[in-house]
mmCIF file of C-alpha atoms in Angstrom:
data_model
loop_
_atom_site.group_PDB
_atom_site.id
_atom_site.type_symbol
_atom_site.label_atom_id
_atom_site.label_comp_id
_atom_site.label_asym_id
_atom_site.label_seq_id
_atom_site.Cartn_x
_atom_site.Cartn_y
_atom_site.Cartn_z
ATOM 1 C CA ASP A 927 -36.423 -14.451 -14.036
ATOM 2 C CA LYS A 928 -38.697 -15.858 -16.733
ATOM 3 C CA ARG A 929 -39.451 -18.830 -14.517
ATOM 4 C CA GLY A 930 -39.674 -16.868 -11.277
ATOM 5 C CA ILE A 931 -42.721 -15.938 -9.241
ATOM 6 C CA THR A 932 -42.040 -12.348 -8.265
ATOM 7 C CA VAL A 933 -43.672 -9.830 -5.970
ATOM 8 C CA GLN A 934 -43.369 -6.130 -6.782
ATOM 9 C CA ARG A 935 -44.415 -3.143 -4.728
ATOM 10 C CA CYS A 936 -45.973 -0.473 -6.948
ATOM 11 C CA SER A 937 -47.704 2.866 -6.536
ATOM 12 C CA ALA A 938 -50.601 4.298 -8.536
ATOM 13 C CA TYR A 939 -51.380 8.008 -8.317
ATOM 14 C CA ARG A 940 -54.920 8.880 -7.178
ATOM 15 C CA ILE A 941 -56.366 5.506 -8.144
ATOM 16 C CA ASP A 942 -59.111 3.987 -5.990
ATOM 17 C CA HIS A 943 -58.184 0.469 -4.920
ATOM 18 C CA ASN A 944 -61.538 -0.879 -6.169
ATOM 19 C CA ARG A 945 -60.485 -0.035 -9.730
ATOM 20 C CA LEU A 946 -57.317 -2.072 -9.233
ATOM 21 C CA ILE A 947 -59.304 -5.005 -7.860
ATOM 22 C CA THR A 948 -61.456 -4.926 -10.983
ATOM 23 C CA ALA A 949 -58.393 -4.654 -13.247
ATOM 24 C CA SER A 950 -56.738 -7.563 -11.465
ATOM 25 C CA ARG A 951 -59.538 -9.915 -12.535
ATOM 26 C CA SER A 952 -58.553 -9.520 -16.191
ATOM 27 C CA LEU A 953 -54.817 -10.045 -15.698
ATOM 28 C CA LYS A 954 -53.237 -13.273 -16.905
ATOM 29 C CA GLY A 955 -50.379 -14.678 -14.869
ATOM 30 C CA ALA A 956 -50.463 -11.812 -12.370
ATOM 31 C CA ARG A 957 -52.628 -10.441 -9.576
ATOM 32 C CA LEU A 958 -52.878 -7.238 -7.554
ATOM 33 C CA GLY A 959 -53.426 -7.016 -3.811
ATOM 34 C CA ASN A 960 -52.257 -5.802 -0.393
ATOM 35 C CA PHE A 961 -53.552 -2.286 -1.071
ATOM 36 C CA SER A 962 -52.825 0.717 1.136
ATOM 37 C CA TYR A 963 -52.819 4.498 0.767
ATOM 38 C CA GLY A 964 -49.794 6.696 1.466
ATOM 39 C CA PRO A 965 -48.686 10.320 1.188
ATOM 40 C CA GLN A 966 -45.969 9.697 -1.436
ATOM 41 C CA GLU A 967 -45.393 7.608 -4.522
ATOM 42 C CA LEU A 968 -42.534 5.134 -4.902
ATOM 43 C CA LYS A 969 -39.540 6.651 -6.666
ATOM 44 C CA LEU A 970 -36.308 5.451 -8.235
ATOM 45 C CA GLY A 971 -33.838 4.953 -5.396
ATOM 46 C CA ASP A 972 -36.437 3.908 -2.794
ATOM 47 C CA LEU A 973 -35.582 0.220 -3.154
ATOM 48 C CA SER A 974 -33.271 -0.939 -0.377
ATOM 49 C CA GLY A 975 -33.016 -4.577 -1.448
ATOM 50 C CA ASN A 976 -34.678 -7.764 -2.611
ATOM 51 C CA ARG A 977 -35.741 -10.976 -0.860
ATOM 52 C CA PHE A 978 -34.970 -14.183 -2.758
ATOM 53 C CA GLU A 979 -36.186 -17.747 -2.406
ATOM 54 C CA ILE A 980 -34.374 -19.913 -4.937
ATOM 55 C CA ILE A 981 -34.752 -23.655 -5.401
ATOM 56 C CA LEU A 982 -31.929 -25.625 -7.016
ATOM 57 C CA ARG A 983 -33.314 -28.917 -8.272
ATOM 58 C CA HIS A 984 -31.464 -32.064 -9.314
ATOM 59 C CA VAL A 985 -28.459 -31.349 -7.092
ATOM 60 C CA LYS A 986 -25.716 -33.782 -8.118
ATOM 61 C CA GLY A 987 -22.005 -34.110 -7.434
ATOM 62 C CA ALA A 988 -22.355 -32.699 -3.905
ATOM 63 C CA ASP A 989 -24.158 -33.493 -0.694
ATOM 64 C CA GLU A 990 -25.084 -31.755 2.528
ATOM 65 C CA GLN A 991 -21.745 -32.496 4.146
ATOM 66 C CA SER A 992 -19.540 -31.339 1.271
ATOM 67 C CA LEU A 993 -21.541 -28.154 0.627
ATOM 68 C CA ALA A 994 -21.913 -27.139 4.273
ATOM 69 C CA PRO A 995 -18.572 -25.225 4.380
ATOM 70 C CA VAL A 996 -19.461 -23.336 1.192
ATOM 71 C CA LEU A 997 -22.935 -22.427 2.438
ATOM 72 C CA GLU A 998 -21.613 -21.337 5.808
ATOM 73 C CA GLY A 999 -18.876 -19.374 4.066
ATOM 74 C CA ILE A 1000 -21.461 -17.429 2.090
ATOM 75 C CA ARG A 1001 -23.435 -16.792 5.283
ATOM 76 C CA ARG A 1002 -20.394 -15.553 7.217
ATOM 77 C CA THR A 1003 -18.274 -13.906 4.520
ATOM 78 C CA GLY A 1004 -20.546 -13.164 1.574
ATOM 79 C CA PHE A 1005 -19.485 -13.124 -2.070
ATOM 80 C CA ILE A 1006 -17.816 -10.926 -4.674
ATOM 81 C CA ASN A 1007 -20.259 -8.274 -5.858
ATOM 82 C CA TYR A 1008 -19.673 -8.857 -9.568
ATOM 83 C CA TYR A 1009 -22.180 -7.646 -12.116
ATOM 84 C CA GLY A 1010 -24.148 -10.640 -13.381
ATOM 85 C CA MET A 1011 -23.790 -11.924 -16.925
ATOM 86 C CA GLN A 1012 -27.247 -10.591 -17.799
ATOM 87 C CA ARG A 1013 -25.704 -7.121 -17.537
ATOM 88 C CA PHE A 1014 -23.755 -7.842 -20.725
ATOM 89 C CA GLY A 1015 -26.477 -9.497 -22.791
ATOM 90 C CA THR A 1016 -26.979 -13.149 -23.631
ATOM 91 C CA GLN A 1017 -25.606 -13.285 -27.186
ATOM 92 C CA SER A 1018 -22.187 -13.598 -28.791
ATOM 93 C CA ILE A 1019 -21.961 -9.848 -29.372
ATOM 94 C CA SER A 1020 -22.038 -8.390 -25.880
ATOM 95 C CA SER A 1021 -23.636 -5.101 -24.878
ATOM 96 C CA HIS A 1022 -20.322 -3.706 -23.671
ATOM 97 C CA SER A 1023 -18.833 -4.124 -27.176
ATOM 98 C CA VAL A 1024 -21.471 -1.734 -28.483
ATOM 99 C CA GLY A 1025 -20.709 0.495 -25.502
ATOM 100 C CA ILE A 1026 -17.087 0.829 -26.610
ATOM 101 C CA ALA A 1027 -18.202 2.096 -30.019
ATOM 102 C CA VAL A 1028 -20.640 4.535 -28.414
ATOM 103 C CA LEU A 1029 -18.002 5.974 -26.086
ATOM 104 C CA LYS A 1030 -15.741 6.483 -29.111
ATOM 105 C CA ALA A 1031 -18.660 8.152 -30.960
ATOM 106 C CA ASP A 1032 -18.207 5.552 -33.710
ATOM 107 C CA TRP A 1033 -21.857 5.355 -34.694
ATOM 108 C CA GLN A 1034 -21.209 3.200 -37.763
ATOM 109 C CA ALA A 1035 -19.504 0.546 -35.628
ATOM 110 C CA ALA A 1036 -22.289 0.742 -33.029
ATOM 111 C CA THR A 1037 -25.076 0.192 -35.572
ATOM 112 C CA ASP A 1038 -23.072 -2.522 -37.357
ATOM 113 C CA LEU A 1039 -22.676 -4.438 -34.104
ATOM 114 C CA ILE A 1040 -26.377 -4.102 -33.255
ATOM 115 C CA LEU A 1041 -27.422 -5.479 -36.662
ATOM 116 C CA LYS A 1042 -24.649 -8.056 -37.103
ATOM 117 C CA PRO A 1043 -25.797 -11.703 -37.527
ATOM 118 C CA ARG A 1044 -25.144 -13.937 -34.522
ATOM 119 C CA PRO A 1045 -25.936 -17.492 -33.416
ATOM 120 C CA GLY A 1046 -28.888 -18.103 -31.131
ATOM 121 C CA ASP A 1047 -31.315 -15.633 -32.720
ATOM 122 C CA ARG A 1048 -34.924 -16.596 -33.227
ATOM 123 C CA LYS A 1049 -35.843 -17.364 -36.837
ATOM 124 C CA GLU A 1050 -37.400 -13.990 -37.754
ATOM 125 C CA VAL A 1051 -34.539 -11.969 -36.281
ATOM 126 C CA ARG A 1052 -31.960 -14.175 -38.001
ATOM 127 C CA LYS A 1053 -33.613 -13.654 -41.404
ATOM 128 C CA ALA A 1054 -33.809 -9.884 -40.913
ATOM 129 C CA ARG A 1055 -30.137 -9.676 -39.952
ATOM 130 C CA GLN A 1056 -29.201 -11.791 -42.961
ATOM 131 C CA VAL A 1057 -31.094 -9.505 -45.352
ATOM 132 C CA TRP A 1058 -29.340 -6.461 -43.915
ATOM 133 C CA SER A 1059 -25.929 -8.157 -43.982
ATOM 134 C CA GLU A 1060 -26.232 -9.316 -47.605
ATOM 135 C CA LYS A 1061 -28.263 -6.549 -49.246
ATOM 136 C CA LYS A 1062 -28.102 -3.538 -46.900
ATOM 137 C CA ASP A 1063 -31.836 -3.129 -47.667
ATOM 138 C CA ALA A 1064 -33.189 -1.516 -44.507
ATOM 139 C CA SER A 1065 -36.836 -1.577 -45.606
ATOM 140 C CA ALA A 1066 -36.751 -5.285 -46.463
ATOM 141 C CA ALA A 1067 -34.977 -6.137 -43.218
ATOM 142 C CA LEU A 1068 -37.424 -3.990 -41.252
ATOM 143 C CA GLU A 1069 -40.400 -5.949 -42.593
ATOM 144 C CA LEU A 1070 -38.898 -9.142 -41.170
ATOM 145 C CA MET A 1071 -37.629 -7.770 -37.848
ATOM 146 C CA PRO A 1072 -40.065 -8.265 -34.914
ATOM 147 C CA GLN A 1073 -40.250 -5.017 -32.966
ATOM 148 C CA LYS A 1074 -40.852 -6.440 -29.487
ATOM 149 C CA ALA A 1075 -38.182 -9.139 -29.697
ATOM 150 C CA ALA A 1076 -35.452 -6.846 -31.045
ATOM 151 C CA LEU A 1077 -36.302 -3.249 -30.196
ATOM 152 C CA ALA A 1078 -32.817 -1.789 -30.743
ATOM 153 C CA GLU A 1079 -32.437 -3.531 -34.113
ATOM 154 C CA TYR A 1080 -35.933 -2.504 -35.172
ATOM 155 C CA SER A 1081 -35.286 1.120 -34.212
ATOM 156 C CA VAL A 1082 -32.022 1.278 -36.179
ATOM 157 C CA LEU A 1083 -33.553 -0.294 -39.300
ATOM 158 C CA GLN A 1084 -36.584 1.986 -39.083
ATOM 159 C CA ALA A 1085 -34.299 5.025 -38.989
ATOM 160 C CA PHE A 1086 -32.187 3.724 -41.893
ATOM 161 C CA SER A 1087 -35.284 2.996 -43.985
ATOM 162 C CA ARG A 1088 -36.452 6.591 -43.896
ATOM 163 C CA LYS A 1089 -35.866 8.347 -47.201
ATOM 164 C CA GLY A 1090 -32.484 10.003 -47.420
ATOM 165 C CA ASN A 1091 -31.273 8.503 -44.141
ATOM 166 C CA GLU A 1092 -29.669 5.267 -45.358
ATOM 167 C CA ASN A 1093 -26.116 6.287 -44.437
ATOM 168 C CA ASN A 1094 -26.736 8.342 -41.289
ATOM 169 C CA ALA A 1095 -25.521 5.969 -38.591
ATOM 170 C CA ALA A 1096 -25.533 8.653 -35.883
ATOM 171 C CA SER A 1097 -29.203 9.387 -36.489
ATOM 172 C CA ALA A 1098 -30.027 5.667 -36.627
ATOM 173 C CA PHE A 1099 -28.360 4.957 -33.282
ATOM 174 C CA ALA A 1100 -30.112 7.969 -31.752
ATOM 175 C CA ALA A 1101 -33.433 6.337 -32.702
ATOM 176 C CA VAL A 1102 -32.785 3.539 -30.193
ATOM 177 C CA PRO A 1103 -34.720 4.228 -26.945
ATOM 178 C CA ARG A 1104 -32.582 6.149 -24.468
ATOM 179 C CA ASN A 1105 -32.603 3.465 -21.778
ATOM 180 C CA LEU A 1106 -31.147 0.963 -24.266
ATOM 181 C CA ARG A 1107 -28.534 3.420 -25.526
ATOM 182 C CA LEU A 1108 -27.346 4.028 -21.976
ATOM 183 C CA MET A 1109 -27.432 0.303 -21.238
ATOM 184 C CA TYR A 1110 -24.574 -0.187 -23.685
ATOM 185 C CA VAL A 1111 -22.235 2.307 -22.010
ATOM 186 C CA HIS A 1112 -23.194 1.146 -18.523
ATOM 187 C CA ALA A 1113 -22.407 -2.422 -19.606
ATOM 188 C CA TYR A 1114 -18.904 -1.244 -20.517
ATOM 189 C CA GLN A 1115 -18.473 0.402 -17.119
ATOM 190 C CA SER A 1116 -19.608 -2.862 -15.498
ATOM 191 C CA TYR A 1117 -17.215 -4.895 -17.637
ATOM 192 C CA ILE A 1118 -14.265 -2.753 -16.537
ATOM 193 C CA TRP A 1119 -15.418 -2.894 -12.892
ATOM 194 C CA ASN A 1120 -15.616 -6.708 -12.963
ATOM 195 C CA ALA A 1121 -12.146 -6.977 -14.497
ATOM 196 C CA ALA A 1122 -10.613 -4.473 -12.063
ATOM 197 C CA THR A 1123 -12.229 -6.282 -9.120
ATOM 198 C CA SER A 1124 -10.753 -9.610 -10.235
ATOM 199 C CA GLN A 1125 -7.322 -8.003 -10.363
ATOM 200 C CA ARG A 1126 -7.752 -6.347 -6.950
ATOM 201 C CA LEU A 1127 -8.606 -9.733 -5.425
ATOM 202 C CA ALA A 1128 -5.822 -11.582 -7.259
ATOM 203 C CA ARG A 1129 -3.205 -9.114 -6.058
ATOM 204 C CA PHE A 1130 -4.360 -8.312 -2.529
ATOM 205 C CA GLY A 1131 -6.856 -11.006 -1.474
ATOM 206 C CA ILE A 1132 -10.144 -10.733 0.392
ATOM 207 C CA ASP A 1133 -9.020 -10.654 4.025
ATOM 208 C CA GLY A 1134 -9.415 -6.895 4.381
ATOM 209 C CA PRO A 1135 -8.566 -3.487 2.953
ATOM 210 C CA VAL A 1136 -4.997 -2.652 1.962
ATOM 211 C CA VAL A 1137 -3.192 0.659 1.841
ATOM 212 C CA GLY A 1138 -4.271 2.481 -1.307
ATOM 213 C CA ASP A 1139 -7.815 1.058 -1.378
ATOM 214 C CA LEU A 1140 -10.847 3.324 -1.486
ATOM 215 C CA VAL A 1141 -13.532 2.816 1.171
ATOM 216 C CA ILE A 1142 -17.050 4.031 1.863
ATOM 217 C CA LYS A 1143 -18.652 2.666 5.018
ATOM 218 C CA ALA A 1144 -21.071 -0.059 3.947
ATOM 219 C CA PRO A 1145 -24.508 1.452 4.679
ATOM 220 C CA GLY A 1146 -26.468 -1.776 5.055
ATOM 221 C CA PHE A 1147 -30.036 -2.396 3.917
ATOM 222 C CA GLY A 1148 -32.221 0.694 3.690
ATOM 223 C CA ALA A 1149 -29.546 2.960 5.157
ATOM 224 C CA LYS A 1150 -29.352 6.449 3.773
ATOM 225 C CA ILE A 1151 -26.249 8.135 2.403
ATOM 226 C CA ASN A 1152 -26.253 11.926 2.372
ATOM 227 C CA GLY A 1153 -29.929 11.873 3.349
ATOM 228 C CA ALA A 1154 -31.095 9.527 0.593
ATOM 229 C CA PRO A 1155 -30.984 5.811 -0.136
ATOM 230 C CA ASP A 1156 -27.873 4.833 -2.084
ATOM 231 C CA ALA A 1157 -28.083 7.635 -4.607
ATOM 232 C CA VAL A 1158 -28.430 7.174 -8.354
ATOM 233 C CA PRO A 1159 -25.364 8.724 -9.975
ATOM 234 C CA ASN A 1160 -25.240 10.861 -13.106
ATOM 235 C CA GLY A 1161 -26.106 8.679 -16.071
ATOM 236 C CA GLY A 1162 -28.499 6.475 -14.106
ATOM 237 C CA GLU A 1163 -26.318 3.622 -12.847
ATOM 238 C CA ASP A 1164 -27.887 1.191 -10.434
ATOM 239 C CA SER A 1165 -29.033 2.586 -7.098
ATOM 240 C CA ALA A 1166 -26.657 0.393 -5.093
ATOM 241 C CA ASP A 1167 -23.688 1.896 -6.901
ATOM 242 C CA VAL A 1168 -22.807 4.686 -4.501
ATOM 243 C CA SER A 1169 -23.017 8.108 -6.111
ATOM 244 C CA SER A 1170 -19.928 9.895 -7.399
ATOM 245 C CA ARG A 1171 -20.995 12.780 -5.149
ATOM 246 C CA ILE A 1172 -19.942 10.727 -2.116
ATOM 247 C CA GLU A 1173 -16.193 10.978 -1.743
ATOM 248 C CA PRO A 1174 -14.447 7.774 -0.700
ATOM 249 C CA THR A 1175 -11.713 7.658 1.912
ATOM 250 C CA LEU A 1176 -8.212 6.589 0.937
ATOM 251 C CA VAL A 1177 -6.937 3.755 3.130
ATOM 252 C CA THR A 1178 -3.617 4.581 4.790
ATOM 253 C CA ALA A 1179 -1.437 2.829 7.343
ATOM 254 C CA ARG A 1180 -2.913 5.148 9.955
ATOM 255 C CA ASN A 1181 -6.642 4.524 9.324
ATOM 256 C CA ILE A 1182 -6.674 0.963 7.920
ATOM 257 C CA LYS A 1183 -8.004 -0.598 11.148
ATOM 258 C CA GLN A 1184 -11.164 1.532 10.938
ATOM 259 C CA PHE A 1185 -12.453 -0.358 7.893
ATOM 260 C CA THR A 1186 -13.375 -3.882 6.775
ATOM 261 C CA ILE A 1187 -13.450 -5.615 3.412
ATOM 262 C CA TYR A 1188 -17.167 -4.721 3.193
ATOM 263 C CA ASP A 1189 -16.250 -1.008 3.055
ATOM 264 C CA VAL A 1190 -13.899 -1.370 0.076
ATOM 265 C CA VAL A 1191 -15.234 0.163 -3.147
ATOM 266 C CA LEU A 1192 -13.958 0.260 -6.680
ATOM 267 C CA PRO A 1193 -14.988 2.914 -9.185
ATOM 268 C CA LEU A 1194 -17.045 2.457 -12.293
ATOM 269 C CA PRO A 1195 -14.963 4.574 -14.676
ATOM 270 C CA GLY A 1196 -16.029 8.171 -15.193
ATOM 271 C CA TRP A 1197 -14.852 11.763 -15.073
ATOM 272 C CA ALA A 1198 -16.000 12.406 -11.472
ATOM 273 C CA VAL A 1199 -14.435 9.443 -9.650
ATOM 274 C CA THR A 1200 -11.028 8.825 -8.126
ATOM 275 C CA TYR A 1201 -9.050 5.617 -8.482
ATOM 276 C CA PRO A 1202 -7.225 3.412 -5.960
ATOM 277 C CA GLU A 1203 -3.731 4.536 -5.052
ATOM 278 C CA HIS A 1204 -2.072 1.225 -5.851
ATOM 279 C CA GLU A 1205 -1.413 -0.934 -8.906
ATOM 280 C CA VAL A 1206 -5.133 -1.509 -9.622
ATOM 281 C CA LYS A 1207 -5.277 2.074 -10.912
ATOM 282 C CA ASN A 1208 -3.053 0.968 -13.789
ATOM 283 C CA VAL A 1209 -5.429 -1.950 -14.442
ATOM 284 C CA TYR A 1210 -8.127 0.581 -15.387
ATOM 285 C CA ILE A 1211 -5.702 2.485 -17.598
ATOM 286 C CA ASP A 1212 -4.379 -0.617 -19.358
ATOM 287 C CA LEU A 1213 -7.779 -2.263 -19.883
ATOM 288 C CA MET A 1214 -9.362 0.835 -21.364
ATOM 289 C CA ARG A 1215 -6.300 1.624 -23.489
ATOM 290 C CA GLN A 1216 -6.825 -1.727 -25.231
ATOM 291 C CA ASP A 1217 -10.275 -0.449 -26.258
ATOM 292 C CA GLY A 1218 -8.956 2.927 -27.407
ATOM 293 C CA LEU A 1219 -10.353 4.714 -24.335
ATOM 294 C CA SER A 1220 -9.059 6.326 -21.157
ATOM 295 C CA PRO A 1221 -10.626 6.457 -17.683
ATOM 296 C CA PHE A 1222 -9.695 10.142 -17.625
ATOM 297 C CA GLY A 1223 -11.351 10.999 -20.945
ATOM 298 C CA LEU A 1224 -14.956 9.983 -20.267
ATOM 299 C CA GLY A 1225 -16.054 13.596 -19.783
ATOM 300 C CA LYS A 1226 -15.010 14.587 -23.312
ATOM 301 C CA HIS A 1227 -17.702 12.840 -25.347
ATOM 302 C CA PRO A 1228 -19.362 15.161 -27.893
ATOM 303 C CA LEU A 1229 -22.818 14.228 -26.571
ATOM 304 C CA LYS A 1230 -23.756 15.082 -22.989
ATOM 305 C CA GLU A 1231 -25.654 11.883 -22.216
ATOM 306 C CA TYR A 1232 -22.510 9.802 -22.783
ATOM 307 C CA LYS A 1233 -20.281 11.913 -20.548
ATOM 308 C CA LEU A 1234 -20.088 9.378 -17.742
ATOM 309 C CA ALA A 1235 -19.573 10.656 -14.215
ATOM 310 C CA GLY A 1236 -18.920 7.177 -12.843
ATOM 311 C CA ALA A 1237 -19.795 5.793 -9.425
ATOM 312 C CA TYR A 1238 -18.474 3.496 -6.691
ATOM 313 C CA ARG A 1239 -19.537 -0.059 -5.968
ATOM 314 C CA HIS A 1240 -18.778 -2.165 -2.912
ATOM 315 C CA MET A 1241 -16.530 -5.097 -3.747
ATOM 316 C CA VAL A 1242 -17.898 -7.707 -1.315
ATOM 317 C CA ILE A 1243 -21.529 -8.211 -0.279
ATOM 318 C CA LYS A 1244 -22.834 -10.231 2.649
ATOM 319 C CA PRO A 1245 -26.421 -11.511 2.242
ATOM 320 C CA ARG A 1246 -28.811 -10.847 5.088
ATOM 321 C CA ASP A 1247 -30.928 -13.579 6.735
ATOM 322 C CA PHE A 1248 -29.272 -16.321 4.687
ATOM 323 C CA GLU A 1249 -31.053 -19.659 5.188
ATOM 324 C CA TYR A 1250 -30.894 -22.992 3.402
ATOM 325 C CA GLU A 1251 -32.785 -26.270 3.486
ATOM 326 C CA TRP A 1252 -32.262 -29.629 1.792
ATOM 327 C CA MET A 1253 -35.288 -31.441 0.343
ATOM 328 C CA ARG A 1254 -35.919 -34.723 -1.412
ATOM 329 C CA TYR A 1255 -38.701 -35.054 -3.978
ATOM 330 C CA ASN A 1256 -39.927 -37.148 -6.901
ATOM 331 C CA ASP A 1257 -42.007 -34.950 -9.219
ATOM 332 C CA ASP A 1258 -40.392 -31.984 -11.018
ATOM 333 C CA ALA A 1259 -43.846 -30.605 -11.834
ATOM 334 C CA LEU A 1260 -44.746 -30.060 -8.166
ATOM 335 C CA PRO A 1261 -43.708 -26.821 -6.417
ATOM 336 C CA LEU A 1262 -41.111 -27.000 -3.657
ATOM 337 C CA GLY A 1263 -41.704 -23.477 -2.381
ATOM 338 C CA ARG A 1264 -44.671 -21.345 -1.374
ATOM 339 C CA SER A 1265 -45.196 -17.981 -3.042
ATOM 340 C CA ASP A 1266 -46.994 -15.026 -1.471
ATOM 341 C CA SER A 1267 -49.932 -15.825 -3.708
ATOM 342 C CA ASP A 1268 -49.970 -19.379 -2.359
ATOM 343 C CA ALA A 1269 -49.908 -18.034 1.209
ATOM 344 C CA ILE A 1270 -52.917 -15.796 0.489
ATOM 345 C CA GLU A 1271 -54.791 -18.818 -0.837
ATOM 346 C CA GLY A 1272 -53.949 -20.773 2.322
ATOM 347 C CA LYS A 1273 -51.691 -23.320 0.656
ATOM 348 C CA HIS A 1274 -49.264 -25.123 2.921
ATOM 349 C CA VAL A 1275 -45.491 -24.954 2.610
ATOM 350 C CA PRO A 1276 -44.457 -27.980 0.499
ATOM 351 C CA GLU A 1277 -42.648 -30.698 2.417
ATOM 352 C CA GLY A 1278 -39.972 -33.020 1.152
ATOM 353 C CA ILE A 1279 -40.252 -36.777 0.755
ATOM 354 C CA GLU A 1280 -37.899 -38.683 3.036
ATOM 355 C CA PHE A 1281 -36.634 -41.127 0.399
ATOM 356 C CA GLY A 1282 -37.358 -39.037 -2.691
ATOM 357 C CA GLU A 1283 -35.511 -39.782 -5.919
ATOM 358 C CA HIS A 1284 -34.174 -36.239 -6.473
ATOM 359 C CA VAL A 1285 -32.369 -33.743 -4.218
ATOM 360 C CA ALA A 1286 -33.098 -30.004 -4.066
ATOM 361 C CA LEU A 1287 -31.495 -27.157 -2.154
ATOM 362 C CA LYS A 1288 -33.731 -24.265 -1.091
ATOM 363 C CA LEU A 1289 -32.048 -20.903 -0.449
ATOM 364 C CA LYS A 1290 -33.524 -17.784 1.185
ATOM 365 C CA PHE A 1291 -31.661 -14.489 1.541
ATOM 366 C CA ASP A 1292 -31.826 -10.706 1.187
ATOM 367 C CA LEU A 1293 -29.519 -8.688 -1.081
ATOM 368 C CA PRO A 1294 -29.155 -4.930 -1.425
ATOM 369 C CA SER A 1295 -30.424 -3.443 -4.676
ATOM 370 C CA SER A 1296 -28.124 -3.981 -7.675
ATOM 371 C CA ALA A 1297 -26.432 -7.038 -6.138
ATOM 372 C CA TYR A 1298 -26.954 -10.117 -8.322
ATOM 373 C CA ALA A 1299 -28.332 -13.350 -6.898
ATOM 374 C CA THR A 1300 -26.748 -15.149 -9.863
ATOM 375 C CA MET A 1301 -23.321 -14.191 -8.484
ATOM 376 C CA LEU A 1302 -24.181 -15.737 -5.115
ATOM 377 C CA LEU A 1303 -25.249 -18.891 -6.957
ATOM 378 C CA ARG A 1304 -22.014 -18.952 -8.936
ATOM 379 C CA GLU A 1305 -20.072 -18.807 -5.669
ATOM 380 C CA LEU A 1306 -22.051 -21.802 -4.451
ATOM 381 C CA MET A 1307 -22.240 -23.897 -7.599
ATOM 382 C CA ARG A 1308 -18.879 -23.024 -9.206
ATOM 383 C CA GLN A 1309 -20.792 -23.167 -12.464
ATOM 384 C CA GLU A 1310 -21.547 -20.844 -15.363
ATOM 385 C CA THR A 1311 -24.591 -18.612 -14.741
ATOM 386 C CA ALA A 1312 -25.007 -17.105 -18.218
ATOM 387 C CA ALA A 1313 -28.440 -17.517 -19.778
ATOM 388 C CA GLY A 1314 -27.294 -19.784 -22.620
ATOM 389 C CA HIS A 1315 -25.746 -22.295 -20.239
ATOM 390 C CA GLN A 1316 -28.815 -22.305 -18.003
ATOM 391 C CA THR A 1317 -31.055 -22.910 -21.025
ATOM 392 C CA LYS A 1318 -29.020 -26.026 -21.878
ATOM 393 C CA LEU A 1319 -29.362 -27.269 -18.307
ATOM 394 C CA SER A 1320 -33.122 -26.761 -18.419
ATOM 395 C CA GLY A 1321 -33.309 -28.729 -21.659
ATOM 396 C CA ASN A 1322 -31.366 -31.581 -20.094
ATOM 397 C CA THR A 1323 -33.785 -31.853 -17.185
ATOM 398 C CA GLY A 1324 -36.962 -31.418 -19.236
ATOM 399 C CA LEU A 1325 -38.009 -28.275 -17.334
#
């Protein structure tokens, strides 16, 4: 994302477009345009999907012929709708580990994990963590901790540093912004969903639904469920996770032919969802038992905001309008794609060089909201998509 050129649709309430044109002139690395007026603002849940154009440079170890079956397979069949690795954080202590402590109301463990030293930190953050680890001096650690780079850590240390609050872990965790606090528990739900999905596929395959599966008819892009785009469930999970208010259908021998693999859903654990009526139900129970939790106890948390209702998520996603193109090129510094901004400026679509030194693969496709393009890429590349691994690759290529 850091390297991407993105286009966002935004709404501004009662703002004349001329003011936005003026503001755009002072923006660095961004521009505003394509203005129009409408009767309503954009709201959470309005997004039906995202359009991606991704360029894979320095393609090695494969060619057009060997990758054609994989590319066509993605076009025809799609890919497993796993949550991407960015959902769990990019460091050695994952977000879902903190989520376990939160769901157990173990505030001391939660704050300890947030502040614990870890490899890969920038210099200032590493020093602040070290001070806290060795001296438990919140004020000294706070002076070293950069707020913008480590907001959760900064918030916890700031709360600890207040007079008389050094040992109040519950109060310190509560000082973390709400969206970050919920991110931890949602990461745990996503972790369990990914693991349960892997087990569902290992045991029953991907050919179609099996008796005992749960299904909700795949709505497609922009379709509305119960009168609204894929609803946001209690607790604010992603909009493409179908709301717990929508009851799934249990697949039986009588109705199995009415559904496809694209209708199969698995629950994100919570008090308001049901579970498959086959052995995958025990996968949820066993996985969460290892963490000291139960899928049937998530409505018993002492704090309301952590009483997770759960939701349903489709197991397999098929991208829409999937296209690909091979290109040869010489210069890594030159663009191989044309952004919307380039189109406005009248720039031509870059063309490949017939006998170029390097090979690139250009992909274009649409995904519904909450589906991860990194998971499509993993299906194609059979390679790790976590941020740390991608950073190493970038260093190797000089990008």
